[in-house]
Coordinates of C-alpha atoms in Angstrom, one line a residue:
Chain A
X128 CA 9.0 36.6 5.4
X129 CA 7.6 33.4 6.8
X130 CA 9.6 31.9 9.5
X131 CA 10.9 28.3 9.2
X132 CA 9.9 27.4 12.7
X133 CA 6.2 27.4 13.4
X134 CA 5.7 27.5 17.1
X135 CA 2.1 26.6 17.7
X136 CA 2.3 27.2 21.4
X137 CA 3.0 30.9 20.7
X138 CA -0.4 32.6 20.9
X139 CA -1.6 34.4 17.8
X140 CA -3.2 37.7 18.5
X141 CA -6.5 39.1 17.4
X142 CA -7.1 42.7 18.2
X143 CA -10.0 45.0 17.1
X144 CA -10.7 48.6 16.5
X145 CA -14.0 50.2 15.9
X146 CA -14.3 53.2 13.5
X147 CA -17.8 54.5 13.4
X148 CA -19.9 51.5 12.5
X149 CA -16.9 49.6 11.0
X150 CA -15.0 46.9 12.8
X151 CA -11.4 46.3 12.0
X152 CA -9.9 43.0 13.1
X153 CA -6.1 42.8 13.1
X154 CA -4.6 39.3 12.8
X155 CA -1.1 39.0 14.2
X156 CA 1.1 35.8 14.3
X157 CA 0.7 32.4 12.8
X158 CA -2.5 31.1 11.5
X159 CA -2.7 27.5 10.3
X160 CA -4.2 24.1 10.5
X161 CA -3.0 23.5 14.1
X162 CA -4.8 26.5 15.6
X163 CA -7.7 26.6 13.1
X164 CA -10.3 25.3 15.5
X165 CA -9.7 28.1 18.0
X166 CA -9.1 31.3 16.0
X167 CA -12.1 30.8 13.6
X168 CA -14.4 30.7 16.5
X169 CA -12.8 33.8 18.1
X170 CA -13.1 35.9 15.0
X171 CA -16.8 34.9 14.6
X172 CA -17.6 35.8 18.2
X173 CA -16.1 39.3 17.6
X174 CA -18.7 40.4 15.1
X175 CA -21.7 38.3 15.9
X176 CA -22.6 40.2 19.0
X177 CA -22.0 43.7 17.7
X178 CA -24.3 45.9 15.7
X179 CA -22.0 46.8 12.8
X180 CA -22.4 47.4 9.2
X181 CA -18.9 46.7 7.8
X182 CA -15.9 44.8 8.9
X183 CA -12.2 44.7 7.7
X184 CA -9.9 41.8 8.4
X185 CA -6.3 43.2 8.4
X186 CA -3.6 40.7 7.3
X187 CA -0.6 43.0 7.7
X188 CA 0.5 41.3 10.9
X189 CA 0.3 37.7 9.7
X190 CA 3.7 35.9 9.7
X191 CA 2.4 32.5 8.6
X192 CA -0.8 31.4 6.8
X193 CA -1.7 28.1 5.3
X194 CA -4.5 27.2 2.9
X195 CA -6.7 25.7 5.7
X196 CA -6.5 28.9 7.6
X197 CA -7.3 31.0 4.5
X198 CA -10.3 28.7 3.9
X199 CA -11.6 29.3 7.4
X200 CA -11.2 33.1 7.0
X201 CA -13.3 32.7 3.8
X202 CA -15.9 30.9 5.9
X203 CA -15.8 33.8 8.4
X204 CA -16.4 36.2 5.6
X205 CA -19.3 34.2 4.4
X206 CA -20.8 34.1 7.9
X207 CA -20.5 37.9 8.1
X208 CA -22.1 38.4 4.8
X209 CA -25.0 36.2 6.0
X210 CA -25.5 38.6 8.9
X211 CA -25.5 41.6 6.4
X212 CA -22.1 42.7 7.4
X213 CA -19.9 43.9 4.5
X214 CA -16.6 42.1 5.1
X215 CA -13.4 42.7 3.2
X216 CA -9.9 41.4 3.6
X217 CA -7.2 44.1 3.6
X218 CA -3.5 44.5 3.5
X219 CA -2.8 41.1 1.9
X220 CA 0.8 40.6 0.7
X221 CA 1.7 38.6 -2.5
X222 CA 2.1 35.4 -0.5
X223 CA -1.3 35.5 1.1
X224 CA -2.9 36.6 -2.1
X225 CA -1.3 33.5 -3.7
X226 CA -2.9 31.3 -1.2
X227 CA -6.4 32.8 -1.7
X228 CA -5.9 32.5 -5.5
X229 CA -6.0 28.6 -5.4
X230 CA -9.2 28.4 -3.3
X231 CA -12.0 28.0 -5.7
X232 CA -15.5 28.8 -4.7
X233 CA -17.0 26.3 -7.1
X234 CA -15.0 23.5 -5.6
X235 CA -16.4 24.3 -2.1
X236 CA -20.0 24.3 -3.2
X237 CA -20.1 21.8 -6.1
X238 CA -22.2 18.7 -5.3
X239 CA -20.3 15.4 -5.7
X240 CA -20.3 13.9 -9.2
X241 CA -21.2 10.6 -7.6
X242 CA -23.5 10.0 -4.7
X243 CA -22.2 8.3 -1.6
X244 CA -22.8 4.6 -1.7
X245 CA -25.8 3.8 0.5
X246 CA -26.4 0.6 2.3
X247 CA -28.8 -1.7 0.6
X248 CA -31.9 -3.1 2.3
X249 CA -32.0 -6.5 3.8
X250 CA -33.9 -8.1 1.0
X251 CA -31.5 -6.7 -1.6
X252 CA -28.6 -8.0 0.5
X253 CA -30.0 -11.5 0.8
X254 CA -30.7 -11.5 -3.0
X255 CA -27.2 -10.3 -3.7
X256 CA -25.7 -12.9 -1.5
X257 CA -27.7 -15.7 -3.2
X258 CA -26.6 -14.5 -6.6
X259 CA -23.0 -14.4 -5.4
X260 CA -23.2 -18.0 -4.3
X261 CA -24.7 -19.0 -7.7
X262 CA -22.0 -17.0 -9.4
X263 CA -19.3 -18.7 -7.2
X264 CA -20.6 -22.1 -8.1
X265 CA -20.5 -21.2 -11.8
X266 CA -17.0 -19.9 -11.7
X267 CA -15.9 -22.9 -9.6
X268 CA -17.3 -25.3 -12.2
X269 CA -15.8 -23.2 -15.1
X270 CA -12.4 -23.2 -13.3
X271 CA -12.6 -27.0 -12.7
X272 CA -13.1 -27.4 -16.5
X273 CA -10.2 -25.1 -17.3
X274 CA -8.0 -26.9 -14.8
X275 CA -8.9 -30.3 -16.2
X276 CA -8.2 -29.2 -19.7
X277 CA -4.9 -27.7 -18.7
X278 CA -4.0 -30.8 -16.7
X279 CA -4.8 -33.1 -19.7
X280 CA -2.7 -30.8 -21.9
X281 CA 0.1 -31.2 -19.5
X282 CA -0.3 -35.0 -19.5
X283 CA -0.2 -35.0 -23.3
X284 CA 2.7 -32.6 -23.6
X285 CA 4.8 -33.4 -20.5
X286 CA 7.6 -31.2 -21.8
X287 CA 5.4 -28.1 -21.3
X288 CA 5.3 -28.7 -17.5
X289 CA 7.4 -26.3 -15.5
X290 CA 9.2 -28.8 -13.4
X291 CA 11.2 -26.3 -11.4
X292 CA 7.9 -24.7 -10.3
X293 CA 6.5 -28.0 -9.3
X294 CA 9.6 -28.7 -7.2
X295 CA 9.5 -25.3 -5.7
X296 CA 5.9 -25.7 -4.6
X297 CA 6.5 -29.2 -3.3
X298 CA 9.2 -27.7 -1.1
X299 CA 6.9 -24.9 0.0
X300 CA 3.8 -27.0 0.7
X301 CA 5.5 -30.2 1.7
X302 CA 9.0 -29.9 3.2
X303 CA 8.4 -26.6 4.9
X304 CA 5.2 -28.0 6.4
X305 CA 6.9 -31.0 8.0
X306 CA 7.6 -29.5 11.5
X307 CA 4.1 -28.2 12.1
X308 CA 2.3 -31.2 10.6
X309 CA 4.5 -33.6 12.7
X310 CA 4.0 -31.6 15.9
X311 CA 0.2 -31.3 15.5
X312 CA -0.3 -35.0 14.6
X313 CA 1.8 -36.1 17.5
X314 CA -0.3 -34.0 19.9
X315 CA -3.5 -35.3 18.4
X316 CA -2.2 -38.9 18.8
X317 CA -1.3 -38.1 22.3
X318 CA -4.7 -36.6 23.2
X319 CA -6.5 -39.4 21.4
X320 CA -4.6 -42.1 23.4
X321 CA -5.1 -40.4 26.6
X322 CA -8.8 -39.8 26.1
X323 CA -9.5 -43.4 25.0
X324 CA -7.4 -44.7 28.0
X325 CA -9.7 -42.7 30.4
X326 CA -12.7 -44.5 28.9
X327 CA -11.3 -47.9 28.3
X328 CA -9.5 -48.4 31.6
X329 CA -12.9 -48.9 33.4
X330 CA -13.5 -52.0 31.4
X331 CA -9.8 -53.0 31.5
X332 CA -9.5 -52.7 27.7
X333 CA -6.2 -50.7 27.7
X334 CA -4.9 -53.1 25.1
X335 CA -7.2 -51.6 22.5
X336 CA -5.9 -48.0 22.9
X337 CA -3.2 -48.6 20.2
X338 CA -5.8 -50.0 17.8
X339 CA -8.0 -47.0 18.3
X340 CA -5.3 -44.4 17.9
X341 CA -3.8 -46.0 14.7
X342 CA -7.2 -46.7 13.2
X343 CA -8.5 -43.2 13.8
X344 CA -5.2 -41.6 12.7
X345 CA -4.9 -43.5 9.4
X346 CA -8.6 -43.5 8.4
X347 CA -9.7 -40.0 9.4
X348 CA -7.5 -37.7 11.5
X349 CA -4.3 -38.0 9.5
X350 CA -5.8 -37.0 6.1
X351 CA -8.1 -34.4 7.6
X352 CA -5.6 -32.7 9.8
X353 CA -3.0 -32.7 7.1
X354 CA -5.5 -31.3 4.6
X355 CA -6.6 -28.5 7.0
X356 CA -3.0 -27.6 7.8
X357 CA -2.0 -27.5 4.1
X358 CA -5.1 -25.5 3.3
X359 CA -4.1 -22.9 5.9
X360 CA -0.5 -22.8 4.9
X361 CA -0.5 -23.3 1.2
X362 CA -4.0 -22.8 -0.1
X363 CA -4.0 -19.3 1.3
X364 CA -0.5 -18.7 -0.1
X365 CA -1.5 -19.8 -3.6
X366 CA -4.6 -17.5 -3.5
X367 CA -2.5 -14.5 -2.3
X368 CA 0.2 -15.1 -4.8
X369 CA -2.0 -15.4 -7.8
X370 CA -4.2 -12.5 -6.5
X371 CA -1.3 -10.2 -6.3
X372 CA -0.2 -11.2 -9.8
X373 CA -3.7 -10.3 -11.0
X374 CA -3.4 -6.9 -9.3
X375 CA 0.0 -6.3 -10.8
X376 CA -1.3 -7.2 -14.3
X377 CA 1.1 -10.1 -14.4
X378 CA -1.8 -12.5 -15.3
X379 CA -2.8 -10.2 -18.1
X380 CA 0.8 -10.2 -19.3
X381 CA 0.7 -14.0 -19.4
X382 CA -2.5 -14.0 -21.3
X383 CA -1.3 -11.4 -23.8
X384 CA 1.8 -13.5 -24.5
X385 CA -0.5 -16.4 -25.4
X386 CA 0.0 -18.4 -22.3
X387 CA -2.9 -20.1 -20.5
X388 CA -2.6 -18.6 -17.0
X389 CA -4.3 -21.7 -15.5
X390 CA -1.8 -24.0 -17.1
X391 CA 1.1 -21.8 -16.3
X392 CA 0.2 -20.9 -12.7
X393 CA -2.3 -23.4 -11.4
X394 CA -1.1 -26.7 -12.8
X395 CA 2.4 -26.7 -11.1
X396 CA 0.7 -25.9 -7.8
X397 CA -2.0 -28.6 -8.1
X398 CA 0.6 -31.2 -9.2
X399 CA 2.9 -30.3 -6.4
X400 CA 0.0 -30.6 -3.9
X401 CA -1.1 -33.9 -5.2
X402 CA 2.4 -35.4 -4.8
X403 CA 3.1 -33.8 -1.5
X404 CA -0.2 -34.1 0.5
X405 CA -0.4 -37.9 0.5
X406 CA 3.2 -38.1 1.6
X407 CA 2.5 -35.6 4.4
X408 CA -0.5 -37.7 5.4
X409 CA 1.6 -40.8 5.8
X410 CA 4.0 -38.7 7.9
X411 CA 1.1 -37.4 10.0
X412 CA -0.2 -41.0 10.5
X413 CA 3.3 -42.0 11.7
X414 CA 3.6 -39.1 14.1
X415 CA 0.0 -39.6 15.4
X416 CA 1.0 -43.2 16.3
X417 CA 4.2 -42.1 17.9
X418 CA 2.1 -39.7 20.0
X419 CA -0.1 -42.6 21.1
X420 CA 3.0 -44.7 21.8
X421 CA 4.3 -42.1 24.2
X422 CA 1.1 -42.3 26.2
X423 CA 1.1 -46.1 25.8
X424 CA 4.6 -46.5 27.3
X425 CA 4.4 -43.9 30.0
X426 CA 0.8 -44.3 31.2
X427 CA -0.6 -47.6 30.0
X428 CA 2.2 -50.0 31.1
X429 CA 2.4 -51.3 27.5
X430 CA 5.8 -52.2 26.0
X431 CA 6.7 -50.4 22.8
X432 CA 6.8 -53.8 21.1
X433 CA 3.2 -54.7 22.1
X434 CA 2.0 -51.2 21.2
X435 CA 3.4 -51.4 17.7
X436 CA 2.2 -54.9 17.1
X437 CA -1.3 -53.9 18.1
X438 CA -1.2 -50.8 16.0
X439 CA 0.0 -52.6 12.9
X440 CA -2.5 -55.4 13.3
X441 CA -5.4 -52.9 13.2
X442 CA -4.3 -51.1 10.0
X443 CA -5.0 -52.9 6.7
X444 CA -3.5 -52.1 3.3
X445 CA -7.0 -51.0 2.2
X446 CA -7.2 -48.3 4.8
X447 CA -3.8 -46.9 3.9
X448 CA -4.5 -46.9 0.2
X449 CA -7.9 -45.2 0.7
X450 CA -6.4 -42.6 3.0
X451 CA -3.8 -41.8 0.3
X452 CA -6.6 -41.5 -2.3
X453 CA -8.5 -39.2 0.0
X454 CA -5.4 -37.1 0.6
X455 CA -4.8 -36.8 -3.1
X456 CA -8.4 -35.6 -3.6
X457 CA -8.0 -33.1 -0.8
X458 CA -4.8 -31.9 -2.4
X459 CA -6.7 -31.1 -5.6
X460 CA -9.4 -29.3 -3.7
X461 CA -6.9 -27.2 -1.7
X462 CA -4.7 -26.2 -4.6
X463 CA -7.6 -25.9 -7.1
X464 CA -9.7 -23.6 -4.7
X465 CA -6.6 -21.6 -3.8
X466 CA -5.7 -20.9 -7.4
X467 CA -9.4 -20.3 -8.4
X468 CA -9.8 -17.7 -5.6
X469 CA -6.6 -16.0 -6.6
X470 CA -7.9 -15.6 -10.2
X471 CA -11.1 -14.1 -8.9
X472 CA -9.2 -11.1 -7.4
X473 CA -10.0 -8.0 -9.4
X474 CA -8.2 -5.0 -7.8
X475 CA -6.7 -3.8 -4.7
X476 CA -5.2 -5.1 -1.5
X477 CA -8.6 -5.8 0.2
X478 CA -9.6 -8.1 -2.7
X479 CA -6.5 -10.2 -2.1
X480 CA -7.4 -10.5 1.6
X481 CA -11.0 -11.4 0.9
X482 CA -10.2 -14.1 -1.6
X483 CA -7.4 -15.5 0.5
X484 CA -9.8 -15.9 3.4
X485 CA -12.4 -17.4 1.2
X486 CA -9.9 -19.9 -0.3
X487 CA -9.1 -21.4 3.1
X488 CA -12.8 -21.4 4.2
X489 CA -14.0 -22.9 1.0
X490 CA -11.2 -25.5 0.9
X491 CA -11.9 -26.7 4.5
X492 CA -15.6 -26.9 3.8
X493 CA -15.2 -28.9 0.6
X494 CA -12.6 -31.2 2.4
X495 CA -15.2 -32.1 5.0
X496 CA -17.9 -32.6 2.4
X497 CA -15.6 -34.8 0.3
X498 CA -14.6 -36.7 3.4
X499 CA -18.2 -37.6 4.3
X500 CA -18.7 -38.8 0.7
X501 CA -15.6 -40.9 1.0
X502 CA -16.7 -42.4 4.3
X503 CA -20.0 -43.7 2.8
X504 CA -18.2 -44.8 -0.4
X505 CA -15.5 -46.8 1.4
X506 CA -18.1 -48.4 3.7
X507 CA -19.9 -49.9 0.7
X508 CA -16.7 -50.8 -1.1
X509 CA -15.5 -53.1 1.7
Chain B
X261 CA 8.2 32.4 -10.1
X262 CA 8.9 33.2 -6.5
X263 CA 12.5 34.4 -5.9
X264 CA 14.3 31.6 -4.2
X265 CA 15.5 32.9 -0.8
X266 CA 18.6 30.6 -0.6
X267 CA 17.5 29.7 2.8
X268 CA 18.2 26.0 3.1
X269 CA 15.3 23.9 4.4
X270 CA 16.8 20.5 3.9
X271 CA 20.5 19.9 3.9
X272 CA 22.0 16.5 2.8
X273 CA 25.6 16.2 4.1
X274 CA 27.9 13.5 2.7
X275 CA 25.2 10.9 2.5
X276 CA 26.4 7.4 1.6
X277 CA 24.0 4.5 1.3
X278 CA 25.2 0.9 0.9
X279 CA 23.2 -2.3 0.6
X280 CA 25.8 -4.9 1.5
X281 CA 28.7 -4.4 -0.9
X282 CA 26.5 -2.5 -3.3
X283 CA 26.9 1.2 -3.0
X284 CA 24.0 3.2 -4.2
X285 CA 25.0 6.7 -3.1
X286 CA 28.5 7.9 -2.3
X287 CA 29.2 11.1 -0.5
X288 CA 26.3 13.1 -1.8
X289 CA 25.9 16.7 -0.5
X290 CA 23.4 19.3 -1.5
X291 CA 20.7 21.5 -0.1
X292 CA 17.1 22.3 -0.9
X293 CA 16.3 26.0 -0.6
X294 CA 13.0 27.3 0.7
X295 CA 10.4 27.9 -2.0
X296 CA 12.3 26.4 -4.8
X297 CA 11.5 23.5 -7.1
X298 CA 14.6 21.2 -7.1
X299 CA 14.7 18.5 -9.6
X300 CA 16.9 15.4 -9.2
X301 CA 17.8 13.8 -12.5
X302 CA 20.0 10.9 -13.6
X303 CA 19.7 7.7 -15.6
X304 CA 17.8 4.7 -14.2
X305 CA 19.5 3.0 -11.3
X306 CA 21.6 6.0 -10.2
X307 CA 20.0 6.2 -6.8
X308 CA 17.4 9.0 -7.3
X309 CA 14.7 7.1 -5.5
X310 CA 17.0 6.1 -2.7
X311 CA 18.0 9.8 -2.3
X312 CA 14.3 10.7 -2.1
X313 CA 13.8 7.9 0.5
X314 CA 16.5 9.2 2.8
X315 CA 15.0 12.7 2.6
X316 CA 11.6 11.3 3.6
X317 CA 13.2 9.3 6.4
X318 CA 12.2 5.9 4.9
X319 CA 15.8 4.9 4.4
X320 CA 18.7 5.3 6.7
X321 CA 22.1 6.4 5.4
X322 CA 25.2 4.3 6.0
X323 CA 27.0 7.5 6.7
X324 CA 26.2 11.2 6.5
X325 CA 23.4 13.4 7.8
X326 CA 20.1 14.8 6.5
X327 CA 19.1 18.0 8.2
X328 CA 15.7 19.5 8.3
X329 CA 15.6 22.9 10.0
X330 CA 19.0 22.1 11.5
X331 CA 18.0 18.8 13.1
X332 CA 19.3 15.5 11.8
X333 CA 16.5 13.2 10.8
X334 CA 18.9 10.3 10.4
X335 CA 19.2 9.8 14.2
X336 CA 15.7 11.1 15.0
X337 CA 13.4 8.9 17.2
X338 CA 10.0 7.7 15.9
X339 CA 8.2 10.7 17.5
X340 CA 10.5 13.3 16.0
X341 CA 10.3 11.5 12.6
X342 CA 6.5 11.5 12.7
X343 CA 6.6 15.3 13.6
X344 CA 9.0 15.8 10.6
X345 CA 6.6 13.8 8.4
X346 CA 3.7 16.1 9.2
X347 CA 5.7 18.9 7.6
X348 CA 6.3 17.0 4.3
X349 CA 4.1 15.5 1.7
X350 CA 5.0 12.7 -0.7
X351 CA 3.6 11.7 -4.0
X352 CA 4.7 8.2 -4.9
X353 CA 5.4 6.9 -8.3
X354 CA 2.2 4.8 -8.3
X355 CA 0.2 7.5 -6.4
X356 CA -0.3 5.0 -3.6
X357 CA -3.9 6.0 -2.9
X358 CA -5.6 3.6 -0.5
X359 CA -7.8 1.6 -2.9
X360 CA -10.3 0.7 -0.2
X361 CA -11.2 4.3 0.5
X362 CA -12.8 7.1 -1.5
X363 CA -10.8 10.2 -2.5
X364 CA -12.4 12.1 0.4
X365 CA -11.4 9.5 2.9
X366 CA -7.9 9.4 1.4
X367 CA -7.4 13.1 1.8
X368 CA -9.2 13.4 5.1
X369 CA -7.1 10.6 6.7
X370 CA -4.1 12.8 7.7
X371 CA -6.4 15.6 8.8
X372 CA -8.4 13.2 11.1
X373 CA -5.2 11.8 12.4
X374 CA -3.2 15.0 13.2
X375 CA -5.8 17.7 13.8
X376 CA -8.9 17.8 16.1
X377 CA -11.1 19.5 13.6
X378 CA -14.8 18.6 13.3
X379 CA -15.9 16.6 10.3
X380 CA -17.6 19.5 8.6
X381 CA -14.4 21.5 8.6
X382 CA -12.4 18.5 7.4
X383 CA -15.0 18.1 4.6
X384 CA -14.5 21.7 3.5
X385 CA -10.7 21.4 3.5
X386 CA -11.0 18.2 1.5
X387 CA -13.2 20.0 -1.1
X388 CA -10.7 22.9 -1.2
X389 CA -7.8 20.5 -1.8
X390 CA -9.7 18.7 -4.5
X391 CA -10.5 22.1 -6.1
X392 CA -6.7 23.0 -6.0
X393 CA -5.9 19.9 -8.1
X394 CA -8.8 20.4 -10.3
X395 CA -10.8 17.4 -9.1
X396 CA -13.7 19.2 -7.6
X397 CA -16.7 16.9 -7.2
X398 CA -14.7 13.6 -7.2
X399 CA -14.9 13.1 -3.4
X400 CA -16.9 10.0 -3.5
X401 CA -15.0 8.3 -6.3
X402 CA -12.7 5.4 -5.4
X403 CA -9.1 5.5 -6.8
X404 CA -9.9 2.6 -9.2
X405 CA -12.4 4.8 -11.0
X406 CA -9.8 7.4 -11.9
X407 CA -7.4 7.7 -14.8
X408 CA -3.6 7.7 -14.2
X409 CA -3.4 11.5 -14.4
X410 CA -6.3 12.0 -12.0
X411 CA -4.8 9.5 -9.6
X412 CA -1.6 11.6 -9.6
X413 CA -3.6 14.8 -8.9
X414 CA -5.5 13.1 -6.1
X415 CA -2.2 11.9 -4.7
X416 CA -1.0 15.5 -4.7
X417 CA -4.1 16.6 -3.0
X418 CA -3.5 14.0 -0.2
X419 CA 0.2 15.0 0.0
X420 CA -0.9 18.6 0.5
X421 CA -3.6 17.8 3.1
X422 CA -1.6 19.1 6.0
X423 CA -0.2 22.2 4.1
X424 CA 3.3 20.7 4.1
X425 CA 6.4 22.8 3.9
X426 CA 8.1 20.5 1.5
X427 CA 6.5 18.3 -1.2
X428 CA 8.4 15.3 -2.7
X429 CA 7.5 13.8 -6.0
X430 CA 8.8 10.5 -7.2
X431 CA 8.8 10.2 -11.0
X432 CA 6.1 12.8 -11.4
X433 CA 5.1 12.2 -15.0
X434 CA 6.0 8.6 -15.4
X435 CA 3.5 6.7 -17.5
X436 CA 1.4 9.7 -18.4
X437 CA 0.6 11.1 -21.8
X438 CA 2.3 14.4 -22.8
X439 CA -0.8 16.5 -22.3
X440 CA -1.5 15.2 -18.8
X441 CA 2.1 15.5 -18.0
X442 CA 2.1 19.2 -19.0
X443 CA -1.0 19.8 -17.0
X444 CA 0.6 18.2 -14.0
X445 CA 3.7 20.4 -14.5
X446 CA 1.5 23.5 -14.6
X447 CA -0.2 22.3 -11.4
X448 CA 3.2 22.0 -9.7
X449 CA 4.3 25.4 -10.8
X450 CA 1.0 27.0 -9.7
X451 CA 1.0 25.3 -6.3
X452 CA 4.6 26.4 -5.8
X453 CA 3.9 30.0 -6.7
X454 CA 0.6 30.3 -4.8
X455 CA 1.5 28.4 -1.6
X456 CA 5.2 28.8 -1.6
X457 CA 5.7 25.1 -1.0
X458 CA 9.2 23.9 -1.5
X459 CA 9.3 21.0 -3.9
X460 CA 11.7 18.1 -4.6
X461 CA 11.0 16.3 -7.8
X462 CA 12.6 13.1 -9.2
X463 CA 12.2 13.1 -12.9
X464 CA 13.8 12.2 -16.2
X465 CA 11.4 13.9 -18.5
X466 CA 13.6 16.5 -20.1
X467 CA 10.8 18.8 -21.2
X468 CA 9.2 18.8 -17.8
X469 CA 12.5 19.4 -16.0
X470 CA 13.3 22.5 -18.1
X471 CA 9.8 23.8 -17.5
X472 CA 9.5 23.3 -13.7
X473 CA 13.0 23.3 -12.3
X474 CA 14.5 26.3 -10.5
X475 CA 17.6 24.1 -9.9
X476 CA 18.7 20.7 -11.1
X477 CA 21.1 18.2 -9.5
X478 CA 22.3 15.3 -11.7
X479 CA 23.3 12.0 -10.2
X480 CA 25.7 9.6 -12.0
X481 CA 25.4 5.9 -12.0
X482 CA 29.2 5.3 -12.1
X483 CA 30.4 7.7 -9.4
X484 CA 27.2 7.4 -7.3
X485 CA 27.4 11.1 -6.7
X486 CA 26.4 14.5 -8.0
X487 CA 28.1 15.4 -11.2
X488 CA 26.3 18.6 -12.0
X489 CA 24.2 21.3 -10.2
X490 CA 22.6 24.4 -11.6
X491 CA 19.6 25.9 -13.4
X492 CA 18.4 23.8 -16.4
X493 CA 19.6 26.5 -18.8
X494 CA 23.1 26.5 -17.3
X495 CA 23.3 22.7 -17.5
X496 CA 22.0 22.7 -21.1
X497 CA 24.3 25.4 -22.4
X498 CA 27.4 25.6 -20.2
X499 CA 28.0 22.0 -19.0
X500 CA 31.2 20.5 -20.3
X501 CA 30.8 17.0 -18.8
X502 CA 29.9 14.6 -21.6
X503 CA 27.4 12.8 -19.3
X504 CA 25.5 16.0 -18.6
X505 CA 25.6 17.1 -22.2
X506 CA 24.3 13.7 -23.4
X507 CA 21.4 13.9 -21.0
X508 CA 20.4 17.4 -21.8
X509 CA 21.0 17.1 -25.5
X510 CA 19.2 13.8 -25.6
X511 CA 22.1 11.8 -27.2
X512 CA 23.0 8.3 -26.2
X513 CA 26.4 8.1 -24.5
X514 CA 29.2 7.3 -26.8
X515 CA 30.0 3.8 -25.6
X516 CA 26.7 2.6 -27.1
X517 CA 27.5 3.6 -30.6
X518 CA 31.0 2.2 -30.3
X519 CA 29.8 -1.2 -29.3
X520 CA 30.6 -3.7 -32.1
X521 CA 27.4 -4.6 -33.9
X522 CA 26.9 -7.9 -35.7
X523 CA 25.5 -6.3 -38.8
X524 CA 27.4 -3.4 -40.3

């Protein structure tokens, strides 16, 4: 009956015949979603201009009909009734009757069970946003407590630590990050050396370029750049991983088995980050100085020997130690925020994206805040 | 039930799928007739879902052809494949509704993408489809607000959005309670009868299979191919193959009972 090939280019045909005050519309060909827009309008225009009392739509010539087309014919029928034309559908075969049998009038007219969500006013939005910030602070503090208790449990029961996970995340966050951290640090060192050379050459103080580069790298740029890179690479990964586990009910499964999800999922990540970020920071410092060295040798007429002596002279043990402490604190921030945001995911792919973004943004923000606190603290400690 | 016209709409010819050295399907041939409900059964891991995926064009065969209206979709270009996909609808195991959209937006998406209808008409079509799957009034709900059975029905409504010629169902009643599963079976039968849509269903719910299937093909894990084909009644009563018998009579295969147990 219905052909397998629907050729939508083939024109359907609509012909009419008038008997007394009755209009008969013959539909021939294929009527479906693809030509819905045109034929519905055509049929409507046939009766809307004429003074008729009754109208029949004849289905005997139809070779293909889908539910969307049937629906639009029902709409035509309704439009005709609205104009006081008695419209009936005739010569339907079993197949077309079947299609009409699953179109329910109630479904078409029923009002939605739930209203469309409307946009809130500005005041409500600001209020909501403020409450959200408050809620974020509360969850953050709660999570910090949970993390602390889980960490102390791990310290007291070292056998409970999932060492394989720690090693895995050390590789992910540390070893896999070596190329990009090295490259960025070297470029930073290079830029730093070049910029300071442009300023210092006017007073003939080229010899201080190595000091400036190594001092800036070790004290500030090394830890900060490394922390930002790790936040982008691993903080986001932690959030996305835990978030997806929440969506897949894996976190619920852990809880139902009596595991503490924080101890199970967050502790290995935090420990791995604490071990790896200070090491990455040292590595970044080294590459920053190498970057400066390249400029020093090629542009400043310094020998490698002088450059290294100058660099080493500037850096004191105190600076290196404090930069490592900073790096460790940054690591806790990055991994902690990453995991916390992951646990905040409730449902759906969009939530995972939202909290992954927020993990990176919050981590970078807190890193900078922590760094300013350290700057003041270390100044008074000297 | 509509009389199957024995007019093949999809033909799978000697399909073989291998992932590395792991063979999932070996030399599978069968056809889907127009207007019928074909159920693919077999134990877990026998390649049912892979078979479904090659029919949807999500998985390429290592060898063999899949014909839809005489054209091979295995070597079809992206354009032809997209054309093919407008003629089919798929209900995935997890319903796969887009969680960030309401039901209306989910169902309207293919209509907006593939037709040039105005939004009022699309709206009306969406309401009609929701009515067909008995979800009238739920257009502004998001998928997260629905129960498992409702999600499946909403998934069916989305799969039917473009009035497809063939509907595919992966694990139709997986994870549903018996009553919801029966309701879903009824919906499938009704849709098949009313719209004449051809349906390919992957399932291992025996009751559901016997109820909805016009024809069943059974895949086997060991041979990676079809070991039985026929109506559910045929397979239940006339099959001689022990694997088919154990499936339809709900008995565990013999090797399980012969395994030595520690406690006698």
